[in-house]
GROMACS .gro file of N, CA, C and O in nm:
model
  392
    1MET      N    1  23.405  -1.169  25.715
    1MET     CA    2  23.339  -1.287  25.804
    1MET      C    3  23.380  -1.411  25.677
    1MET      O    4  23.421  -1.385  25.564
    2LYS      N    5  23.453  -1.497  25.738
    2LYS     CA    6  23.512  -1.608  25.676
    2LYS      C    7  23.412  -1.708  25.567
    2LYS      O    8  23.297  -1.722  25.633
    3THR      N    9  23.439  -1.776  25.453
    3THR     CA   10  23.346  -1.866  25.366
    3THR      C   11  23.396  -1.973  25.442
    3THR      O   12  23.458  -2.012  25.555
    4PHE      N   13  23.289  -2.045  25.402
    4PHE     CA   14  23.260  -2.220  25.501
    4PHE      C   15  23.410  -2.291  25.477
    4PHE      O   16  23.469  -2.370  25.521
    5GLU      N   17  23.446  -2.283  25.332
    5GLU     CA   18  23.574  -2.312  25.265
    5GLU      C   19  23.703  -2.291  25.377
    5GLU      O   20  23.775  -2.361  25.397
    6GLU      N   21  23.683  -2.157  25.420
    6GLU     CA   22  23.813  -2.100  25.537
    6GLU      C   23  23.801  -2.208  25.630
    6GLU      O   24  23.909  -2.216  25.700
    7TYR      N   25  23.724  -2.198  25.662
    7TYR     CA   26  23.683  -2.264  25.831
    7TYR      C   27  23.715  -2.382  25.784
    7TYR      O   28  23.800  -2.475  25.900
    8LEU      N   29  23.722  -2.476  25.694
    8LEU     CA   30  23.746  -2.610  25.678
    8LEU      C   31  23.872  -2.622  25.659
    8LEU      O   32  23.901  -2.681  25.712
    9ASP      N   33  23.937  -2.535  25.592
    9ASP     CA   34  24.088  -2.506  25.549
    9ASP      C   35  24.134  -2.510  25.671
    9ASP      O   36  24.258  -2.585  25.717
   10GLN      N   37  24.110  -2.424  25.769
   10GLN     CA   38  24.161  -2.400  25.921
   10GLN      C   39  24.140  -2.484  26.032
   10GLN      O   40  24.207  -2.447  26.114
   11GLY      N   41  24.060  -2.610  26.000
   11GLY     CA   42  24.031  -2.675  26.080
   11GLY      C   43  23.897  -2.661  26.181
   11GLY      O   44  23.913  -2.714  26.276
   12TYR      N   45  23.846  -2.553  26.170
   12TYR     CA   46  23.771  -2.502  26.254
   12TYR      C   47  23.623  -2.606  26.276
   12TYR      O   48  23.561  -2.591  26.370
   13TYR      N   49  23.572  -2.662  26.137
   13TYR     CA   50  23.506  -2.724  26.140
   13TYR      C   51  23.522  -2.883  26.078
   13TYR      O   52  23.584  -2.834  25.964
   14GLN      N   53  23.556  -2.976  26.128
   14GLN     CA   54  23.555  -3.095  26.076
   14GLN      C   55  23.452  -3.202  26.027
   14GLN      O   56  23.465  -3.315  25.997
   15GLY      N   57  23.312  -3.147  26.061
   15GLY     CA   58  23.187  -3.215  26.045
   15GLY      C   59  23.193  -3.234  25.850
   15GLY      O   60  23.235  -3.196  25.781
   16GLU      N   61  23.056  -3.323  25.824
   16GLU     CA   62  22.991  -3.316  25.695
   16GLU      C   63  22.936  -3.240  25.683
   16GLU      O   64  22.836  -3.121  25.745
   17LEU      N   65  22.938  -3.160  25.533
   17LEU     CA   66  22.852  -3.035  25.488
   17LEU      C   67  22.726  -3.047  25.511
   17LEU      O   68  22.639  -2.941  25.566
   18GLU      N   69  22.671  -3.175  25.515
   18GLU     CA   70  22.530  -3.167  25.550
   18GLU      C   71  22.481  -3.144  25.678
   18GLU      O   72  22.395  -3.083  25.711
   19SER      N   73  22.584  -3.166  25.765
   19SER     CA   74  22.567  -3.160  25.922
   19SER      C   75  22.558  -2.971  25.928
   19SER      O   76  22.440  -2.945  26.044
   20SER      N   77  22.646  -2.911  25.877
   20SER     CA   78  22.647  -2.799  25.900
   20SER      C   79  22.479  -2.721  25.891
   20SER      O   80  22.484  -2.610  25.937
   21LYS      N   81  22.414  -2.758  25.793
   21LYS     CA   82  22.286  -2.714  25.776
   21LYS      C   83  22.200  -2.740  25.895
   21LYS      O   84  22.101  -2.672  25.899
   22LYS      N   85  22.258  -2.824  25.987
   22LYS     CA   86  22.182  -2.853  26.102
   22LYS      C   87  22.212  -2.783  26.212
   22LYS      O   88  22.158  -2.801  26.333
   23ILE      N   89  22.335  -2.697  26.227
   23ILE     CA   90  22.372  -2.613  26.342
   23ILE      C   91  22.367  -2.464  26.331
   23ILE      O   92  22.342  -2.436  26.233
   24PHE      N   93  22.229  -2.434  26.438
   24PHE     CA   94  22.202  -2.282  26.380
   24PHE      C   95  22.299  -2.201  26.458
   24PHE      O   96  22.321  -2.218  26.567
   25VAL      N   97  22.281  -2.064  26.398
   25VAL     CA   98  22.334  -1.956  26.524
   25VAL      C   99  22.242  -1.842  26.496
   25VAL      O  100  22.156  -1.812  26.436
   26ILE      N  101  22.142  -1.748  26.657
   26ILE     CA  102  22.102  -1.689  26.654
   26ILE      C  103  22.144  -1.563  26.707
   26ILE      O  104  22.229  -1.549  26.790
   27PHE      N  105  22.114  -1.460  26.617
   27PHE     CA  106  22.186  -1.358  26.639
   27PHE      C  107  22.018  -1.236  26.681
   27PHE      O  108  21.900  -1.237  26.689
   28LYS      N  109  22.071  -1.163  26.815
   28LYS     CA  110  21.935  -1.070  26.849
   28LYS      C  111  22.029  -0.929  26.836
   28LYS      O  112  22.123  -0.885  26.909
   29ALA      N  113  21.929  -0.883  26.797
   29ALA     CA  114  21.972  -0.681  26.820
   29ALA      C  115  21.990  -0.596  26.961
   29ALA      O  116  22.082  -0.533  26.933
   30SER      N  117  21.899  -0.646  26.977
   30SER     CA  118  21.904  -0.592  27.123
   30SER      C  119  21.842  -0.720  27.202
   30SER      O  120  21.766  -0.786  27.188
   31PRO      N  121  21.827  -0.682  27.330
   31PRO     CA  122  21.766  -0.784  27.458
   31PRO      C  123  21.602  -0.778  27.423
   31PRO      O  124  21.541  -0.911  27.431
   32GLU      N  125  21.557  -0.677  27.392
   32GLU     CA  126  21.424  -0.682  27.332
   32GLU      C  127  21.395  -0.711  27.182
   32GLU      O  128  21.267  -0.730  27.154
   33GLY      N  129  21.495  -0.716  27.106
   33GLY     CA  130  21.482  -0.715  26.972
   33GLY      C  131  21.415  -0.889  26.930
   33GLY      O  132  21.468  -0.977  27.001
   34LYS      N  133  21.377  -0.871  26.811
   34LYS     CA  134  21.369  -1.019  26.771
   34LYS      C  135  21.494  -1.120  26.729
   34LYS      O  136  21.569  -1.034  26.687
   35ALA      N  137  21.498  -1.201  26.725
   35ALA     CA  138  21.585  -1.282  26.745
   35ALA      C  139  21.582  -1.341  26.573
   35ALA      O  140  21.471  -1.377  26.528
   36THR      N  141  21.699  -1.356  26.526
   36THR     CA  142  21.699  -1.433  26.376
   36THR      C  143  21.808  -1.538  26.383
   36THR      O  144  21.869  -1.532  26.430
   37ALA      N  145  21.753  -1.642  26.332
   37ALA     CA  146  21.845  -1.776  26.324
   37ALA      C  147  21.874  -1.778  26.195
   37ALA      O  148  21.791  -1.787  26.070
   38TYR      N  149  22.029  -1.832  26.179
   38TYR     CA  150  22.074  -1.878  26.040
   38TYR      C  151  22.146  -2.016  26.054
   38TYR      O  152  22.191  -2.023  26.188
   39ASN      N  153  22.146  -2.092  25.969
   39ASN     CA  154  22.223  -2.178  26.011
   39ASN      C  155  22.363  -2.202  25.943
   39ASN      O  156  22.401  -2.067  25.857
   40LEU      N  157  22.432  -2.268  26.013
   40LEU     CA  158  22.567  -2.206  25.955
   40LEU      C  159  22.622  -2.234  25.834
   40LEU      O  160  22.728  -2.134  25.776
   41PHE      N  161  22.571  -2.318  25.749
   41PHE     CA  162  22.605  -2.318  25.636
   41PHE      C  163  22.547  -2.184  25.524
   41PHE      O  164  22.645  -2.163  25.459
   42GLU      N  165  22.465  -2.144  25.569
   42GLU     CA  166  22.375  -2.017  25.513
   42GLU      C  167  22.476  -1.941  25.556
   42GLU      O  168  22.555  -1.832  25.467
   43LEU      N  169  22.519  -1.903  25.661
   43LEU     CA  170  22.613  -1.797  25.709
   43LEU      C  171  22.773  -1.781  25.651
   43LEU      O  172  22.798  -1.662  25.665
   44LEU      N  173  22.832  -1.891  25.638
   44LEU     CA  174  22.931  -1.930  25.611
   44LEU      C  175  22.996  -1.955  25.466
   44LEU      O  176  23.050  -1.923  25.411
   45SER      N  177  22.844  -1.987  25.404
   45SER     CA  178  22.889  -2.001  25.230
   45SER      C  179  22.857  -1.858  25.194
   45SER      O  180  22.799  -1.772  25.195
   46PRO      N  181  22.951  -1.828  25.086
   46PRO     CA  182  22.954  -1.747  24.974
   46PRO      C  183  22.829  -1.695  24.904
   46PRO      O  184  22.753  -1.841  24.850
   47PRO      N  185  22.745  -1.596  24.900
   47PRO     CA  186  22.645  -1.601  24.846
   47PRO      C  187  22.647  -1.640  24.679
   47PRO      O  188  22.788  -1.636  24.611
   48THR      N  189  22.554  -1.639  24.584
   48THR     CA  190  22.530  -1.710  24.461
   48THR      C  191  22.516  -1.600  24.373
   48THR      O  192  22.404  -1.533  24.418
   49CYS      N  193  22.556  -1.594  24.261
   49CYS     CA  194  22.556  -1.486  24.155
   49CYS      C  195  22.394  -1.545  24.119
   49CYS      O  196  22.332  -1.605  24.060
   50PRO      N  197  22.313  -1.394  24.107
   50PRO     CA  198  22.203  -1.401  24.091
   50PRO      C  199  22.150  -1.435  23.902
   50PRO      O  200  22.072  -1.476  23.891
   51LYS      N  201  22.276  -1.389  23.827
   51LYS     CA  202  22.247  -1.395  23.709
   51LYS      C  203  22.254  -1.558  23.654
   51LYS      O  204  22.224  -1.583  23.578
   52CYS      N  205  22.413  -1.586  23.682
   52CYS     CA  206  22.471  -1.729  23.634
   52CYS      C  207  22.447  -1.848  23.739
   52CYS      O  208  22.484  -1.946  23.718
   53HIS      N  209  22.430  -1.830  23.862
   53HIS     CA  210  22.402  -1.920  23.980
   53HIS      C  211  22.570  -1.929  23.997
   53HIS      O  212  22.541  -2.080  24.067
   54GLN      N  213  22.662  -1.907  23.990
   54GLN     CA  214  22.822  -1.933  24.031
   54GLN      C  215  22.826  -1.880  24.165
   54GLN      O  216  22.769  -1.775  24.235
   55LYS      N  217  22.912  -1.907  24.243
   55LYS     CA  218  22.954  -1.869  24.356
   55LYS      C  219  23.022  -1.729  24.347
   55LYS      O  220  23.082  -1.695  24.276
   56MET      N  221  23.003  -1.656  24.442
   56MET     CA  222  23.044  -1.506  24.417
   56MET      C  223  23.174  -1.484  24.517
   56MET      O  224  23.186  -1.564  24.608
   57VAL      N  225  23.266  -1.435  24.509
   57VAL     CA  226  23.384  -1.431  24.569
   57VAL      C  227  23.436  -1.270  24.618
   57VAL      O  228  23.347  -1.160  24.565
   58LYS      N  229  23.462  -1.243  24.701
   58LYS     CA  230  23.514  -1.121  24.748
   58LYS      C  231  23.618  -1.050  24.679
   58LYS      O  232  23.718  -1.096  24.656
   59ARG      N  233  23.607  -0.914  24.640
   59ARG     CA  234  23.670  -0.874  24.581
   59ARG      C  235  23.709  -0.719  24.619
   59ARG      O  236  23.601  -0.664  24.698
   60THR      N  237  23.800  -0.638  24.548
   60THR     CA  238  23.815  -0.518  24.611
   60THR      C  239  23.780  -0.402  24.471
   60THR      O  240  23.913  -0.444  24.400
   61ALA      N  241  23.731  -0.356  24.488
   61ALA     CA  242  23.735  -0.211  24.346
   61ALA      C  243  23.879  -0.143  24.362
   61ALA      O  244  23.960  -0.106  24.440
   62ARG      N  245  23.918  -0.109  24.281
   62ARG     CA  246  24.077  -0.044  24.232
   62ARG      C  247  24.042   0.059  24.165
   62ARG      O  248  24.137   0.129  24.213
   63ASN      N  249  23.928   0.100  24.097
   63ASN     CA  250  23.913   0.251  24.055
   63ASN      C  251  23.770   0.300  24.072
   63ASN      O  252  23.708   0.251  24.127
   64GLY      N  253  23.762   0.455  24.062
   64GLY     CA  254  23.633   0.517  24.073
   64GLY      C  255  23.618   0.522  24.250
   64GLY      O  256  23.710   0.557  24.307
   65VAL      N  257  23.503   0.609  24.234
   65VAL     CA  258  23.471   0.642  24.383
   65VAL      C  259  23.461   0.530  24.458
   65VAL      O  260  23.519   0.573  24.589
   66ASN      N  261  23.418   0.419  24.471
   66ASN     CA  262  23.479   0.300  24.549
   66ASN      C  263  23.573   0.247  24.553
   66ASN      O  264  23.615   0.126  24.623
   67ALA      N  265  23.705   0.309  24.482
   67ALA     CA  266  23.848   0.258  24.495
   67ALA      C  267  23.850   0.211  24.633
   67ALA      O  268  23.819   0.271  24.740
   68GLY      N  269  23.919   0.062  24.682
   68GLY     CA  270  23.930   0.018  24.833
   68GLY      C  271  23.857  -0.047  24.889
   68GLY      O  272  23.859  -0.102  24.981
   69SER      N  273  23.736  -0.038  24.825
   69SER     CA  274  23.630  -0.101  24.924
   69SER      C  275  23.587  -0.264  24.859
   69SER      O  276  23.622  -0.268  24.761
   70ILE      N  277  23.531  -0.315  24.940
   70ILE     CA  278  23.546  -0.468  24.924
   70ILE      C  279  23.365  -0.511  24.916
   70ILE      O  280  23.291  -0.459  24.929
   71PHE      N  281  23.369  -0.593  24.778
   71PHE     CA  282  23.204  -0.631  24.727
   71PHE      C  283  23.217  -0.788  24.711
   71PHE      O  284  23.328  -0.853  24.686
   72TRP      N  285  23.110  -0.825  24.673
   72TRP     CA  286  23.095  -0.961  24.591
   72TRP      C  287  23.079  -0.971  24.444
   72TRP      O  288  23.028  -0.887  24.400
   73GLY      N  289  23.175  -1.031  24.414
   73GLY     CA  290  23.195  -1.024  24.262
   73GLY      C  291  23.184  -1.165  24.196
   73GLY      O  292  23.213  -1.284  24.249
   74CYS      N  293  23.111  -1.196  24.094
   74CYS     CA  294  23.101  -1.325  24.069
   74CYS      C  295  23.242  -1.390  24.001
   74CYS      O  296  23.287  -1.336  23.938
   75SER      N  297  23.230  -1.519  24.063
   75SER     CA  298  23.345  -1.595  24.004
   75SER      C  299  23.385  -1.618  23.876
   75SER      O  300  23.476  -1.640  23.839
   76SER      N  301  23.240  -1.607  23.768
   76SER     CA  302  23.279  -1.627  23.614
   76SER      C  303  23.310  -1.484  23.552
   76SER      O  304  23.296  -1.534  23.431
   77PHE      N  305  23.365  -1.386  23.603
   77PHE     CA  306  23.428  -1.283  23.554
   77PHE      C  307  23.557  -1.330  23.478
   77PHE      O  308  23.590  -1.373  23.536
   78PRO      N  309  23.532  -1.300  23.361
   78PRO     CA  310  23.473  -1.157  23.266
   78PRO      C  311  23.328  -1.202  23.190
   78PRO      O  312  23.244  -1.124  23.165
   79ASP      N  313  23.291  -1.316  23.208
   79ASP     CA  314  23.202  -1.379  23.161
   79ASP      C  315  23.063  -1.311  23.234
   79ASP      O  316  22.972  -1.275  23.137
   80CYS      N  317  23.052  -1.313  23.345
   80CYS     CA  318  22.951  -1.271  23.421
   80CYS      C  319  23.023  -1.167  23.497
   80CYS      O  320  23.105  -1.189  23.628
   81LYS      N  321  22.946  -1.004  23.493
   81LYS     CA  322  22.982  -0.914  23.549
   81LYS      C  323  22.924  -0.857  23.687
   81LYS      O  324  22.946  -0.730  23.752
   82ASP      N  325  22.848  -0.926  23.729
   82ASP     CA  326  22.731  -0.928  23.824
   82ASP      C  327  22.791  -0.883  23.963
   82ASP      O  328  22.896  -0.984  24.025
   83THR      N  329  22.749  -0.788  24.045
   83THR     CA  330  22.814  -0.785  24.181
   83THR      C  331  22.690  -0.777  24.271
   83THR      O  332  22.610  -0.714  24.274
   84LYS      N  333  22.751  -0.783  24.412
   84LYS     CA  334  22.671  -0.783  24.535
   84LYS      C  335  22.727  -0.701  24.652
   84LYS      O  336  22.831  -0.707  24.672
   85SER      N  337  22.660  -0.597  24.706
   85SER     CA  338  22.747  -0.522  24.849
   85SER      C  339  22.725  -0.616  24.918
   85SER      O  340  22.682  -0.741  24.924
   86LEU      N  341  22.824  -0.610  25.042
   86LEU     CA  342  22.848  -0.674  25.154
   86LEU      C  343  22.771  -0.669  25.260
   86LEU      O  344  22.684  -0.513  25.231
   87THR      N  345  22.676  -0.708  25.285
   87THR     CA  346  22.609  -0.659  25.418
   87THR      C  347  22.640  -0.616  25.550
   87THR      O  348  22.790  -0.593  25.528
   88ALA      N  349  22.608  -0.554  25.594
   88ALA     CA  350  22.643  -0.451  25.712
   88ALA      C  351  22.733  -0.577  25.844
   88ALA      O  352  22.839  -0.518  25.866
   89LYS      N  353  22.688  -0.664  25.823
   89LYS     CA  354  22.764  -0.751  25.911
   89LYS      C  355  22.891  -0.764  25.857
   89LYS      O  356  23.031  -0.802  25.930
   90GLU      N  357  22.901  -0.819  25.781
   90GLU     CA  358  23.020  -0.855  25.674
   90GLU      C  359  23.129  -0.749  25.648
   90GLU      O  360  23.280  -0.745  25.642
   91GLU      N  361  23.097  -0.643  25.626
   91GLU     CA  362  23.147  -0.497  25.627
   91GLU      C  363  23.212  -0.476  25.780
   91GLU      O  364  23.325  -0.438  25.768
   92GLN      N  365  23.155  -0.490  25.864
   92GLN     CA  366  23.185  -0.475  25.996
   92GLN      C  367  23.326  -0.591  26.036
   92GLN      O  368  23.451  -0.563  26.051
   93ASP      N  369  23.269  -0.737  25.984
   93ASP     CA  370  23.409  -0.809  25.994
   93ASP      C  371  23.536  -0.783  25.903
   93ASP      O  372  23.625  -0.820  25.975
   94GLU      N  373  23.494  -0.724  25.802
   94GLU     CA  374  23.614  -0.708  25.700
   94GLU      C  375  23.698  -0.581  25.779
   94GLU      O  376  23.801  -0.575  25.755
   95ASN      N  377  23.617  -0.490  25.881
   95ASN     CA  378  23.688  -0.368  25.907
   95ASN      C  379  23.767  -0.404  26.027
   95ASN      O  380  23.819  -0.322  26.115
   96GLY      N  381  23.726  -0.523  26.090
   96GLY     CA  382  23.771  -0.606  26.218
   96GLY      C  383  23.692  -0.516  26.317
   96GLY      O  384  23.733  -0.522  26.443
   97PHE      N  385  23.560  -0.487  26.305
   97PHE     CA  386  23.475  -0.460  26.435
   97PHE      C  387  23.401  -0.554  26.436
   97PHE      O  388  23.357  -0.635  26.349
   98SER      N  389  23.306  -0.605  26.584
   98SER     CA  390  23.228  -0.711  26.587
   98SER      C  391  23.121  -0.654  26.657
   98SER      O  392  23.112  -0.584  26.705
   0.00000   0.00000   0.00000
């Protein structure tokens, strides 16, 4: 999934940042499933590091068992080395599945 900045850079969204918090996207697991709503800003913004509260960026593991896999890493690396796994939806988007 692209970040909000990538959508802005590519011209997909030209409104104000505050307005993006008022646009909602609804996901349903199945016709009978419970719907979950996210606002556009939440959905397209990168997560915040739980340790230092900086934005996280997508990184690719270079070594070890997870070499080649994509994960969220703190943008203040090497000062902060906190990481976070991608959500299932983000992994699907990275792998080209929808």
